[in-house]
GROMACS .gro file of C-alpha atoms in nm:
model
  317
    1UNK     CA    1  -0.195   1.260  -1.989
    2UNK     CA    2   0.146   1.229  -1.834
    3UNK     CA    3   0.313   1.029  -1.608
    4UNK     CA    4   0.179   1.025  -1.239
    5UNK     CA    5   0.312   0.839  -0.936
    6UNK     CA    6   0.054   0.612  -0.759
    7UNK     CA    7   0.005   0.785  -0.396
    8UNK     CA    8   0.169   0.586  -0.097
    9UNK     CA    9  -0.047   0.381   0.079
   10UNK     CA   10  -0.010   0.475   0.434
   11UNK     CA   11   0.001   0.194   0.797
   12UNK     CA   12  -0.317   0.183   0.935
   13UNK     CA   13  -0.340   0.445   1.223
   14UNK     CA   14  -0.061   0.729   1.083
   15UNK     CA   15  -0.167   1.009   1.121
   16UNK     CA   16  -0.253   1.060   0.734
   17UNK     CA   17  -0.561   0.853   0.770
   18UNK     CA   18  -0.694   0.970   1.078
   19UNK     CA   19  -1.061   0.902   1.049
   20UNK     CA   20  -1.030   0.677   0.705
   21UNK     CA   21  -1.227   0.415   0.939
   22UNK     CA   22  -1.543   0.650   0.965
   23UNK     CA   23  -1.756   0.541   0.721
   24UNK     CA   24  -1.780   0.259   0.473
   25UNK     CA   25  -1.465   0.068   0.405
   26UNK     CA   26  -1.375  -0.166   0.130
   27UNK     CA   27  -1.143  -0.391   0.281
   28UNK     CA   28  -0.898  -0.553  -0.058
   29UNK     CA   29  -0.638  -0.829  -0.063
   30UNK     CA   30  -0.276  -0.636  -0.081
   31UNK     CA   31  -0.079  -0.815  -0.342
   32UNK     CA   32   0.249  -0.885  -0.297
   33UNK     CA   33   0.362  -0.792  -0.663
   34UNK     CA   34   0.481  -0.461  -0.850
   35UNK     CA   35   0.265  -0.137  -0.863
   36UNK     CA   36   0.221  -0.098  -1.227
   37UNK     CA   37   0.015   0.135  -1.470
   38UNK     CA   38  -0.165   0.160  -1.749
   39UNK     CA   39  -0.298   0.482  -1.941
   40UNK     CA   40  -0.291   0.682  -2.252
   41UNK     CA   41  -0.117   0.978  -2.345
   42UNK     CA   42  -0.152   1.167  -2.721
   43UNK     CA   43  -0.383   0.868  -2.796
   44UNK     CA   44  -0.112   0.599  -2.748
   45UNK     CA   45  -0.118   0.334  -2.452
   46UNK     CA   46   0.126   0.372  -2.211
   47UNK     CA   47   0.302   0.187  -1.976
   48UNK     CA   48   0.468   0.293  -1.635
   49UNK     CA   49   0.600   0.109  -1.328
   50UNK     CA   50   0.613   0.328  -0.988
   51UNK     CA   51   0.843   0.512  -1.058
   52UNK     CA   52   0.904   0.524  -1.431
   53UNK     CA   53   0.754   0.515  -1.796
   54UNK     CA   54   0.767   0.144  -1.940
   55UNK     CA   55   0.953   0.071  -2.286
   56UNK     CA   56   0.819  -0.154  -2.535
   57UNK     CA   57   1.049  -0.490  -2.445
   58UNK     CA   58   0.964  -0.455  -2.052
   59UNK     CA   59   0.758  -0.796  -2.011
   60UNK     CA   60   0.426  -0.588  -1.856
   61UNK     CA   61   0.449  -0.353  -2.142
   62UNK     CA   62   0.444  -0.670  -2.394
   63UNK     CA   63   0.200  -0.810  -2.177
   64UNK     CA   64  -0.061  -0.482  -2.205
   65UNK     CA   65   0.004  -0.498  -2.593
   66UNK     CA   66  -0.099  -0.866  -2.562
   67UNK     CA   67  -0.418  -0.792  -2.435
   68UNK     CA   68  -0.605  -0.585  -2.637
   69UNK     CA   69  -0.906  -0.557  -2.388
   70UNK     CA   70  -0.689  -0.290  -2.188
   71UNK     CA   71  -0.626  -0.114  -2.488
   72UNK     CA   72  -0.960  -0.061  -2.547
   73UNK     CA   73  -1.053   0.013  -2.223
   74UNK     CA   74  -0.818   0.348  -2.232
   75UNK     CA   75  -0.893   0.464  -2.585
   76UNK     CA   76  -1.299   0.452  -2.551
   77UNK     CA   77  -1.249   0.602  -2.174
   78UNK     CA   78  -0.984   0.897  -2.252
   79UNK     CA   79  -0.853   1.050  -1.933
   80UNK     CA   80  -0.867   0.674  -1.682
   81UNK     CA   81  -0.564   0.538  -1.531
   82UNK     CA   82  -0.559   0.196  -1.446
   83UNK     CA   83  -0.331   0.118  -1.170
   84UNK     CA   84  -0.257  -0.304  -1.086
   85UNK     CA   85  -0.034  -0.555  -0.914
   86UNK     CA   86   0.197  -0.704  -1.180
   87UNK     CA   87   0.219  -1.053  -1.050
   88UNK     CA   88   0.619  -1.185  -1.069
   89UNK     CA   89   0.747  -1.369  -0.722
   90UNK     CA   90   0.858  -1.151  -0.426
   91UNK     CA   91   0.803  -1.259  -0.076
   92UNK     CA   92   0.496  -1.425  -0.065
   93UNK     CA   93   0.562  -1.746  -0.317
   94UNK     CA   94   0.231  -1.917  -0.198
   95UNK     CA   95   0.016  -1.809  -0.470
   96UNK     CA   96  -0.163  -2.009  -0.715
   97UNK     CA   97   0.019  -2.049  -1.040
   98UNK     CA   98  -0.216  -1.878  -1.263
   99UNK     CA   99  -0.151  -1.609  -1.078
  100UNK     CA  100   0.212  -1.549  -1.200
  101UNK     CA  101   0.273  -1.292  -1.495
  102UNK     CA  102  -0.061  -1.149  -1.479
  103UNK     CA  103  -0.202  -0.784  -1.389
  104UNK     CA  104  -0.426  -0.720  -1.151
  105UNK     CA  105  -0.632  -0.398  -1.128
  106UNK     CA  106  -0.690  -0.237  -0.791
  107UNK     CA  107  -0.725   0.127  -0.821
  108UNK     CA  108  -0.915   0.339  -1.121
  109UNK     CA  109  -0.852   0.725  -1.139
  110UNK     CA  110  -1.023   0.922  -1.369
  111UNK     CA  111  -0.864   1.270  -1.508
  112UNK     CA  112  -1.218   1.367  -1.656
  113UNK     CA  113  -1.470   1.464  -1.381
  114UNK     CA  114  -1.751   1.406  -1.686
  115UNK     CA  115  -1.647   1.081  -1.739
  116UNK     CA  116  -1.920   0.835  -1.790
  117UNK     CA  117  -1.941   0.477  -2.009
  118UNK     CA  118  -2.266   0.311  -2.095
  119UNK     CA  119  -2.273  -0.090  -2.010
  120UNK     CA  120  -2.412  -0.332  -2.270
  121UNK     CA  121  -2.740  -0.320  -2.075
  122UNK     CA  122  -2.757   0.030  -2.149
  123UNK     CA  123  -2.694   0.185  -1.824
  124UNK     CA  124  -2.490   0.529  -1.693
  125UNK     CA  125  -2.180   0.492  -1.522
  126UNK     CA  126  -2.042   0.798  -1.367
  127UNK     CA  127  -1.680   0.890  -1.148
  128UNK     CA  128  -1.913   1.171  -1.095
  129UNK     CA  129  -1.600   1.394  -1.013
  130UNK     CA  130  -1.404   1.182  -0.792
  131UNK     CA  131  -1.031   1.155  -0.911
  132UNK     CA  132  -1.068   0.778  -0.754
  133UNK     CA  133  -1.314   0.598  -0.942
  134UNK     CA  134  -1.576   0.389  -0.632
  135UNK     CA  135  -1.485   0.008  -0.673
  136UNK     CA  136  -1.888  -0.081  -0.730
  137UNK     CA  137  -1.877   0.186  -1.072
  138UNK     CA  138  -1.512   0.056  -1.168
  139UNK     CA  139  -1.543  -0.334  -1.102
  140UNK     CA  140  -1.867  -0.310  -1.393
  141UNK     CA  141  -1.632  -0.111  -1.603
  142UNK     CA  142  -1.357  -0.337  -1.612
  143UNK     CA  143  -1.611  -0.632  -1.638
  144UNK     CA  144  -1.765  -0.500  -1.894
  145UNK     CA  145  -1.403  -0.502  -2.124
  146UNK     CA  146  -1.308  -0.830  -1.940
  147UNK     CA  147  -1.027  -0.662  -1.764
  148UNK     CA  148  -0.927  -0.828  -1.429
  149UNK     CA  149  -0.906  -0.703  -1.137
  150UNK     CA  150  -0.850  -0.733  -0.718
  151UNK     CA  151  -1.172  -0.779  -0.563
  152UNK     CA  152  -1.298  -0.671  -0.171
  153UNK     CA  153  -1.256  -0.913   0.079
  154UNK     CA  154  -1.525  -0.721   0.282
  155UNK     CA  155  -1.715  -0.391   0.261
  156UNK     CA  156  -1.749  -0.257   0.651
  157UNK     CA  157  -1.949   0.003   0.840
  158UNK     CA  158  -1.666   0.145   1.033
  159UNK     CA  159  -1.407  -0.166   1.124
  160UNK     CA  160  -1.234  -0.138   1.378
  161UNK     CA  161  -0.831  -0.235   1.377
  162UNK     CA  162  -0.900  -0.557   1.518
  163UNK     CA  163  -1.108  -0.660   1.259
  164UNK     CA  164  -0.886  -0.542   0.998
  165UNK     CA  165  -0.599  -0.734   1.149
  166UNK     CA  166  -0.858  -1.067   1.171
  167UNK     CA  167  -0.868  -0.996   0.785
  168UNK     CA  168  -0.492  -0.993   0.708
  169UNK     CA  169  -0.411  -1.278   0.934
  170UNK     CA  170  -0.721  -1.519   0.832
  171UNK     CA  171  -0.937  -1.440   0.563
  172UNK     CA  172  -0.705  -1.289   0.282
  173UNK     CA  173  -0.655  -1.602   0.073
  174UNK     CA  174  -0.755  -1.439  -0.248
  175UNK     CA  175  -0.509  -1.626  -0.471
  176UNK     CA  176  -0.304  -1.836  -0.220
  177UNK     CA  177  -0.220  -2.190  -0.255
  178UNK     CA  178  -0.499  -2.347  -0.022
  179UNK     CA  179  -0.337  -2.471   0.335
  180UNK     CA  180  -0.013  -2.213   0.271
  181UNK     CA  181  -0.147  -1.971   0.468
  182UNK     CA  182  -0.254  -1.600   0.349
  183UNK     CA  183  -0.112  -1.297   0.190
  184UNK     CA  184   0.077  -0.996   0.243
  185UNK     CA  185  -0.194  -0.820   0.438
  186UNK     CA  186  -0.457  -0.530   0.350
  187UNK     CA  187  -0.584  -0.228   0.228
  188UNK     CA  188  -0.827  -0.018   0.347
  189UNK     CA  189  -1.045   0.220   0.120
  190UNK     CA  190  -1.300   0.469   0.173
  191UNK     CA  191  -1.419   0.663  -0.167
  192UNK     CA  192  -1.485   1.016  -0.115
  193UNK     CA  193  -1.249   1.052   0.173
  194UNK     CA  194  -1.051   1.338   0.282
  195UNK     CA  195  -0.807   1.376   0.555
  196UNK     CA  196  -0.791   1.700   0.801
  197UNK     CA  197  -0.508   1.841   0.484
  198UNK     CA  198  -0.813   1.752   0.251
  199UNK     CA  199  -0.570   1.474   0.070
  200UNK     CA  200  -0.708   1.141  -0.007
  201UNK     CA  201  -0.488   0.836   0.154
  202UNK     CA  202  -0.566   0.468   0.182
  203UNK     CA  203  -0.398   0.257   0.467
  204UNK     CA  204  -0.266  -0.113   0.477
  205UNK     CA  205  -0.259  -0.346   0.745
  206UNK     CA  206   0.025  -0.651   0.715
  207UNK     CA  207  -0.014  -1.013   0.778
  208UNK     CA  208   0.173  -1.083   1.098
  209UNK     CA  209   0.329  -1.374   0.980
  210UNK     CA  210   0.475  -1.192   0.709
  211UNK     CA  211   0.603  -0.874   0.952
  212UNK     CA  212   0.730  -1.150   1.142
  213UNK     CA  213   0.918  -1.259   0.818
  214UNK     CA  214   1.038  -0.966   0.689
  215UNK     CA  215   1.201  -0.840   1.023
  216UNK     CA  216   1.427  -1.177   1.061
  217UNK     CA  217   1.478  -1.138   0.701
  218UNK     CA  218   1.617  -0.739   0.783
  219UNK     CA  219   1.814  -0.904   1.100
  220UNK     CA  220   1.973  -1.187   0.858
  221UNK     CA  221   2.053  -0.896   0.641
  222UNK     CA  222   2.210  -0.653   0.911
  223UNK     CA  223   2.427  -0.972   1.028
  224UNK     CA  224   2.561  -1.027   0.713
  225UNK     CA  225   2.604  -0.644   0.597
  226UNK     CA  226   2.394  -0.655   0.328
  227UNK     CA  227   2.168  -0.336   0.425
  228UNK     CA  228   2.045  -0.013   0.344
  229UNK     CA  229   2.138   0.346   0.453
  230UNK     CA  230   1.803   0.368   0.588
  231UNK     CA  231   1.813   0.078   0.769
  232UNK     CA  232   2.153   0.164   0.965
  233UNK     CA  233   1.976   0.470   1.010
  234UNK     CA  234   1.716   0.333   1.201
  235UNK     CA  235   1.864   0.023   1.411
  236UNK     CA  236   2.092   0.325   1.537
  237UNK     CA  237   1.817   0.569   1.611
  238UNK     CA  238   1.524   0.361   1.785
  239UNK     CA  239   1.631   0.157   2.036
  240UNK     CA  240   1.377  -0.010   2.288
  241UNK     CA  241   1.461   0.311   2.560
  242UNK     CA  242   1.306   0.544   2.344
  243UNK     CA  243   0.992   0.329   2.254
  244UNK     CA  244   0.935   0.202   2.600
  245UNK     CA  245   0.996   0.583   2.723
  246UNK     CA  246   0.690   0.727   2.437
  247UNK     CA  247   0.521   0.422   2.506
  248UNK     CA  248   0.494   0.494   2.910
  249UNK     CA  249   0.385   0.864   2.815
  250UNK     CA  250   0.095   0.765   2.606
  251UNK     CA  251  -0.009   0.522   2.872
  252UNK     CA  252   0.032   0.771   3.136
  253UNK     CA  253  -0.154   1.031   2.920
  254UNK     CA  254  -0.453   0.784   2.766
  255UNK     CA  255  -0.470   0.527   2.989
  256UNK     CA  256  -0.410   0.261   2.705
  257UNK     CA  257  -0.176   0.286   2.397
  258UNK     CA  258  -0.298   0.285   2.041
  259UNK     CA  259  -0.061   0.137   1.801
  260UNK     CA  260  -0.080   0.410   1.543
  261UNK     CA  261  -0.013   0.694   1.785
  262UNK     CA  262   0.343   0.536   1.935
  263UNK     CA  263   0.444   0.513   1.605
  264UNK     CA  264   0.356   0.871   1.459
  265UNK     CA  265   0.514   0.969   1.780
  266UNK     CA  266   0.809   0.745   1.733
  267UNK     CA  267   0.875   0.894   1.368
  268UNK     CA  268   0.794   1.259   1.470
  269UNK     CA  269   1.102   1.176   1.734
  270UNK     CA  270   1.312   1.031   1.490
  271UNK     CA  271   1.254   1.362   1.247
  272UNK     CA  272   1.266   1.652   1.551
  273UNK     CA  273   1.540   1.473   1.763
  274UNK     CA  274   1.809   1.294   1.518
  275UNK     CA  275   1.768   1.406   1.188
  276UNK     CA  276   2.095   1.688   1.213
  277UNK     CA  277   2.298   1.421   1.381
  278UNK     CA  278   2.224   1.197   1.170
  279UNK     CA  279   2.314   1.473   0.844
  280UNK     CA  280   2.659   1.546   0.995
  281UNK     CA  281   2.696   1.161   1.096
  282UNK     CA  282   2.650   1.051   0.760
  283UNK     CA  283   2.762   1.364   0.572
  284UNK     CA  284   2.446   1.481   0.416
  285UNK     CA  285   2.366   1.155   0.261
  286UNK     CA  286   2.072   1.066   0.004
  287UNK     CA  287   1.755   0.946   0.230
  288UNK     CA  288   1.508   0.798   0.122
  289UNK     CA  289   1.295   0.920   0.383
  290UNK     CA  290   0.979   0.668   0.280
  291UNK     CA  291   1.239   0.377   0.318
  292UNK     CA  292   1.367   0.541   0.648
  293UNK     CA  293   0.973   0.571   0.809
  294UNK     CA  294   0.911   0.175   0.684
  295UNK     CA  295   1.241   0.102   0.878
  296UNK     CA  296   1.190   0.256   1.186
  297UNK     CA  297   0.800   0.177   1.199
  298UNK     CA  298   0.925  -0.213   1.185
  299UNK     CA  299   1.171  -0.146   1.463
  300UNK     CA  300   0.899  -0.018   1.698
  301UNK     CA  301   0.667  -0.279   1.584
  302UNK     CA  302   0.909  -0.551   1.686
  303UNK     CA  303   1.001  -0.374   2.038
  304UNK     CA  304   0.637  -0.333   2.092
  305UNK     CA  305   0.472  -0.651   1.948
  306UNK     CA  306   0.175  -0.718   2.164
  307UNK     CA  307   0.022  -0.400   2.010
  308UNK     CA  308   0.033  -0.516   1.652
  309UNK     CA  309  -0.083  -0.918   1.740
  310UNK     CA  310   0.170  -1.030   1.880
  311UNK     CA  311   0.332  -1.113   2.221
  312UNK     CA  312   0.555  -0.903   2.479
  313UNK     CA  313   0.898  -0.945   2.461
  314UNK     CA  314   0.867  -1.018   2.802
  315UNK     CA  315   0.672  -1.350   2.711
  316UNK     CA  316   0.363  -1.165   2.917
  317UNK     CA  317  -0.011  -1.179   2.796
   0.00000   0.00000   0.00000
């Protein structure tokens, strides 16, 4: 086994998930941590953050090696990746303070379509072929090494955005402080899914209050210079005439405007209409083209607030 980036997690409503919402959905807390990995290669645990392998003095590798349930975990189940939420503060610093320096499993992949484990009561679990281990198969494998992990919030027969949204704003306290509010938001899951390119993508939803705080925290930094490329990029590219002009076509064309189609229409503009200007602006610059979609996706969630839970810039209801 080799190293192997965990898969974005797309916004609720891009077109990536298109139909993720048809069917059962497991509903989780998203953690506002670091995406983190444990897994075995050449019988020898491994350790990997997103984006690279782990040495031995990184504090989660010496935290894996201090817990030898997870090593045991990986060498009796050859071929599963465990993928958590290493807890050290970021933006939300309202959690509970045995939740600091500790991992968190939320996702189980399994390399070995014939994996299966037997539980001390003597029963058959089985990925039965899926590369993304169910939660209800996983959650008794993890239990049954004393592994932690993030448990649902909800499991839902086809939720609709609203109730997702009702989730992230009021009901994901998993780990917060009680009275300081909840989390960073949510993220939706629906095992055995496929979108229309057959891929398999989970989408998250984000606590208003904490959009709301991250944007003034991009405007503070925008005053004061301190910003990205991608960011420039954006605040220079989608201005409130070109969302209010995609947002009167959808209208105009649907009747009403869903939230995830202005802003796959928003981004497809940004791509078909700027991206050479913005190459001989900039003199073919590095982009990091996942920072650059977060950045404008904010923007047009700002201009546009009503649709995401908030209110019109125009103060209207």
């Amino acid at each position: 086994m080799t190293f192997i980036k965990y898969q974005h997690v797309q916004h609720f409503g891009a077109d990536e998930t298109e139909g993720l919402t048809d069917g059962v959905c497991y509903i989780f807390p998203k953690m506002d941590g670091s995406n983190m990995c444990a897994y075995t290669e050449d019988g020898e645990i491994r350790c990997m953050s997103r984006n690279c392998i782990l040495d031995g003095d990184h504090p989660f590798t010496r935290y894996v090696k201090g817990h030898p349930e997870i090593g045991r975990i990986l060498k009796e189940n050859p071929g599963i990746r465990l993928y958590g939420e290493w807890m050290t503060p970021h933006a939300v610093r309202s959690y509970t303070t045995d939740t600091w320096e500790h991992w968190f499993v939320f996702e189980v992949c399994s390399e070995n379509k014939h994996l299966e484990h037997m539980t001390q009561t003597g029963e058959i679990l089985t990925c039965e072929g899926e590369y993304y281990i169910p939660y209800d198969i996983y959650s008794r494998l993890l239990d049954d090494y004393g592994v932690d992990y993030i448990p649902p919030l909800a499991v839902i027969d086809r939720p609709s955005g609203n109730d997702i949204q009702k989730m992230a704003d009021e009901d994901n306290v998993w780990h917060i402080t009680e009275g300081q509010g909840c989390g960073e938001g949510v993220v939706v899951k629906r095992y055995g899914y496929r979108n229309r390119y057959g891929e398999t993508y989970w989408a998250k939803v984000i606590n208003t209050q904490f959009r709301t705080m991250r944007l003034k925290q991009r405007h503070r930094r925008l005053s004061d210079g301190d910003t990205t490329l991608e960011e420039v990029i954006a605040e220079n590219v989608v201005t409130l005439d070109l969302v209010n002009k995609e947002y009167a076509k959808i209208a105009e064309t649907d009747g009403k405007v869903n939230q995830g189609k202005l802003l796959g229409i928003v981004w497809k503009c940004v791509i078909d209409e700027f991206i050479w200007d913005i190459l001989k602006k900039y003199r073919n610059p590095v982009i990091d083209f996942g920072r650059l979609r977060d950045s404008c996706l904010d923007l047009v969630k700002e201009m546009r607030p009503e649709l995401f839970g908030g209110v019109p810039l125009d103060g209207s209801e």
